[in-house]
Backbone as JSON Lines, residues from 0, in Angstrom:
{"i":0,"aa":"X","n":[94.05,-124.73,-55.38],"ca":[95.36,-124.38,-55.37],"c":[95.16,-122.64,-55.41]}
{"i":1,"aa":"X","n":[95.85,-121.71,-55.13],"ca":[95.13,-120.27,-55.25],"c":[96.54,-119.86,-56.16]}
{"i":2,"aa":"X","n":[96.13,-118.49,-56.75],"ca":[97.17,-118.15,-58.04],"c":[98.4,-117.85,-57.99]}
{"i":3,"aa":"X","n":[98.17,-117.1,-56.64],"ca":[99.57,-116.64,-55.69],"c":[100.22,-117.43,-54.75]}
{"i":4,"aa":"X","n":[99.51,-118.71,-55.01],"ca":[99.75,-119.55,-53.51],"c":[101.94,-119.61,-53.03]}
{"i":5,"aa":"X","n":[102.31,-119.66,-55.07],"ca":[103.46,-119.71,-54.35],"c":[104.17,-118.93,-54.2]}
{"i":6,"aa":"X","n":[103.62,-117.78,-54.55],"ca":[104.54,-116.04,-54.15],"c":[104.34,-116.13,-52.73]}
{"i":7,"aa":"X","n":[103.44,-116.71,-52.26],"ca":[102.83,-116.57,-50.27],"c":[104.02,-117.9,-49.9]}
{"i":8,"aa":"X","n":[104.61,-118.82,-50.49],"ca":[105.16,-119.45,-49.61],"c":[106.4,-118.87,-49.87]}
{"i":9,"aa":"X","n":[107.15,-118.22,-50.95],"ca":[108.52,-118.08,-50.72],"c":[108.01,-116.47,-50.22]}
{"i":10,"aa":"X","n":[107.81,-115.6,-50.35],"ca":[107.27,-114.47,-49.36],"c":[107.38,-115.27,-47.43]}
{"i":11,"aa":"X","n":[106.81,-116.3,-47.63],"ca":[107.13,-116.72,-46.33],"c":[108.63,-117.4,-45.54]}
{"i":12,"aa":"X","n":[109.1,-118.26,-46.75],"ca":[110.37,-118.42,-46.44],"c":[111.42,-117.45,-46.32]}
{"i":13,"aa":"X","n":[110.52,-116.07,-47.08],"ca":[111.94,-114.68,-46.81],"c":[111.92,-114.58,-45.45]}
{"i":14,"aa":"X","n":[110.14,-114.18,-45.22],"ca":[110.49,-114.11,-43.55],"c":[111.03,-114.72,-43.0]}
{"i":15,"aa":"X","n":[111.01,-115.84,-42.68],"ca":[111.46,-117.01,-41.62],"c":[113.3,-116.8,-42.17]}
{"i":16,"aa":"X","n":[113.93,-117.03,-43.05],"ca":[114.97,-116.2,-43.15],"c":[115.51,-115.02,-42.91]}
{"i":17,"aa":"X","n":[114.78,-113.91,-42.88],"ca":[114.94,-112.53,-41.77],"c":[114.43,-112.9,-40.71]}
{"i":18,"aa":"X","n":[113.82,-113.45,-40.19],"ca":[113.1,-113.06,-38.75],"c":[115.12,-114.11,-38.05]}
{"i":19,"aa":"X","n":[115.28,-114.81,-38.67],"ca":[116.69,-115.86,-38.28],"c":[117.7,-115.02,-38.09]}
{"i":20,"aa":"X","n":[117.92,-114.4,-39.38],"ca":[119.05,-113.3,-39.49],"c":[118.79,-112.52,-38.49]}
{"i":21,"aa":"X","n":[117.74,-111.63,-38.05],"ca":[117.4,-111.08,-36.9],"c":[117.9,-111.8,-36.01]}
{"i":22,"aa":"X","n":[117.8,-112.51,-35.47],"ca":[117.53,-113.2,-33.9],"c":[119.15,-113.48,-33.79]}
{"i":23,"aa":"X","n":[119.6,-114.34,-35.18],"ca":[121.3,-113.91,-34.39],"c":[122.26,-113.03,-35.0]}
{"i":24,"aa":"X","n":[121.48,-111.49,-35.17],"ca":[122.09,-110.9,-35.55],"c":[122.49,-109.72,-33.81]}
{"i":25,"aa":"X","n":[120.78,-110.05,-33.18],"ca":[121.12,-109.83,-31.84],"c":[122.08,-110.41,-30.79]}
{"i":26,"aa":"X","n":[122.06,-111.59,-31.04],"ca":[123.05,-112.25,-30.21],"c":[124.34,-111.72,-30.53]}
{"i":27,"aa":"X","n":[124.7,-111.89,-31.71],"ca":[126.2,-111.54,-32.62],"c":[126.85,-109.94,-31.83]}
{"i":28,"aa":"X","n":[125.53,-108.89,-32.09],"ca":[125.84,-107.59,-32.16],"c":[125.9,-107.21,-30.45]}
{"i":29,"aa":"X","n":[125.66,-107.51,-29.47],"ca":[125.54,-107.74,-28.4],"c":[126.19,-106.36,-27.88]}
{"i":30,"aa":"X","n":[127.93,-106.35,-28.32],"ca":[128.66,-105.91,-27.76],"c":[129.15,-105.24,-28.58]}
{"i":31,"aa":"X","n":[128.19,-104.92,-30.13],"ca":[128.56,-103.74,-30.87],"c":[128.18,-102.5,-30.6]}
{"i":32,"aa":"X","n":[128.28,-101.34,-30.95],"ca":[128.28,-100.25,-30.87],"c":[127.13,-99.73,-31.31]}
{"i":33,"aa":"X","n":[126.12,-99.04,-30.83],"ca":[124.4,-98.91,-30.6],"c":[124.32,-98.51,-32.37]}
{"i":34,"aa":"X","n":[125.08,-97.52,-32.75],"ca":[125.33,-97.55,-34.55],"c":[125.02,-98.39,-35.11]}
{"i":35,"aa":"X","n":[125.88,-99.39,-35.32],"ca":[126.16,-100.26,-35.98],"c":[125.03,-101.48,-35.91]}
{"i":36,"aa":"X","n":[124.58,-101.37,-34.6],"ca":[123.34,-102.4,-34.29],"c":[122.22,-102.3,-34.33]}
{"i":37,"aa":"X","n":[121.87,-100.68,-34.52],"ca":[120.72,-100.18,-35.16],"c":[120.46,-99.99,-36.76]}
{"i":38,"aa":"X","n":[122.11,-100.18,-36.93],"ca":[122.08,-100.13,-38.52],"c":[121.63,-101.61,-39.23]}
{"i":39,"aa":"X","n":[122.22,-102.31,-38.5],"ca":[122.35,-103.9,-38.67],"c":[120.91,-104.34,-38.72]}
{"i":40,"aa":"X","n":[120.15,-104.3,-36.93],"ca":[119.01,-104.45,-36.87],"c":[117.72,-103.78,-37.57]}
{"i":41,"aa":"X","n":[118.09,-102.58,-37.99],"ca":[116.8,-101.62,-38.48],"c":[117.09,-102.5,-40.16]}
{"i":42,"aa":"X","n":[117.99,-102.99,-40.81],"ca":[117.9,-103.22,-42.22],"c":[117.36,-105.03,-42.29]}
{"i":43,"aa":"X","n":[117.07,-105.88,-40.9],"ca":[116.56,-106.82,-40.92],"c":[115.26,-106.51,-40.51]}
{"i":44,"aa":"X","n":[114.93,-105.71,-40.08],"ca":[113.75,-105.58,-39.4],"c":[112.68,-104.6,-41.07]}
{"i":45,"aa":"X","n":[113.3,-104.45,-41.48],"ca":[112.87,-103.67,-42.52],"c":[112.29,-104.81,-43.8]}
{"i":46,"aa":"X","n":[113.35,-106.09,-43.89],"ca":[113.24,-107.08,-44.45],"c":[111.64,-108.18,-43.97]}
{"i":47,"aa":"X","n":[111.64,-108.47,-42.82],"ca":[110.43,-108.75,-41.6],"c":[109.6,-107.99,-41.9]}
{"i":48,"aa":"X","n":[109.46,-106.5,-42.1],"ca":[107.85,-106.07,-42.5],"c":[108.1,-105.93,-43.96]}
{"i":49,"aa":"X","n":[108.87,-105.72,-45.24],"ca":[108.57,-106.17,-46.33],"c":[107.93,-107.52,-46.81]}
{"i":50,"aa":"X","n":[108.31,-108.92,-45.99],"ca":[108.25,-110.04,-46.62],"c":[106.6,-110.04,-45.91]}
{"i":51,"aa":"X","n":[106.05,-109.62,-44.53],"ca":[104.68,-109.47,-44.02],"c":[104.19,-108.82,-44.75]}
{"i":52,"aa":"X","n":[104.59,-107.62,-45.41],"ca":[103.61,-106.47,-46.54],"c":[103.28,-107.79,-47.56]}
{"i":53,"aa":"X","n":[104.19,-108.62,-48.3],"ca":[104.08,-109.07,-49.62],"c":[103.04,-110.66,-49.03]}
{"i":54,"aa":"X","n":[103.33,-111.34,-48.03],"ca":[102.34,-112.28,-46.96],"c":[101.36,-111.95,-47.55]}
{"i":55,"aa":"X","n":[101.06,-110.41,-47.13],"ca":[99.59,-109.75,-46.92],"c":[98.98,-109.53,-48.01]}
{"i":56,"aa":"X","n":[99.69,-109.17,-48.77],"ca":[99.18,-108.3,-50.07],"c":[98.87,-109.8,-51.36]}
{"i":57,"aa":"X","n":[99.15,-110.79,-50.96],"ca":[98.84,-112.18,-51.71],"c":[98.59,-113.01,-51.37]}
{"i":58,"aa":"X","n":[98.21,-112.66,-50.36],"ca":[96.84,-112.82,-49.4],"c":[95.51,-113.0,-50.35]}
{"i":59,"aa":"X","n":[95.62,-111.16,-49.77],"ca":[94.54,-110.77,-50.24],"c":[94.39,-110.91,-51.6]}
{"i":60,"aa":"X","n":[95.38,-111.01,-52.6],"ca":[95.17,-111.21,-54.04],"c":[94.02,-112.27,-54.35]}
{"i":61,"aa":"X","n":[95.02,-113.88,-53.79],"ca":[94.58,-114.61,-53.8],"c":[93.04,-115.12,-53.45]}
{"i":62,"aa":"X","n":[92.41,-114.53,-52.4],"ca":[91.36,-114.41,-52.1],"c":[89.93,-114.95,-53.12]}
């Protein structure tokens, strides 16, 4: 078991949650104004990228 396995697992959970929220928002915001849609999807997109970055960082440190 690696030193950062718990952090990796939590980051993967964060990624899954953010991806689910993003996918749900795409459907819910289909008729929203472009500005609202961009803002919400951008927020979830940043959360997805942050989680991916955390996973990569912890996996690299776990080696």
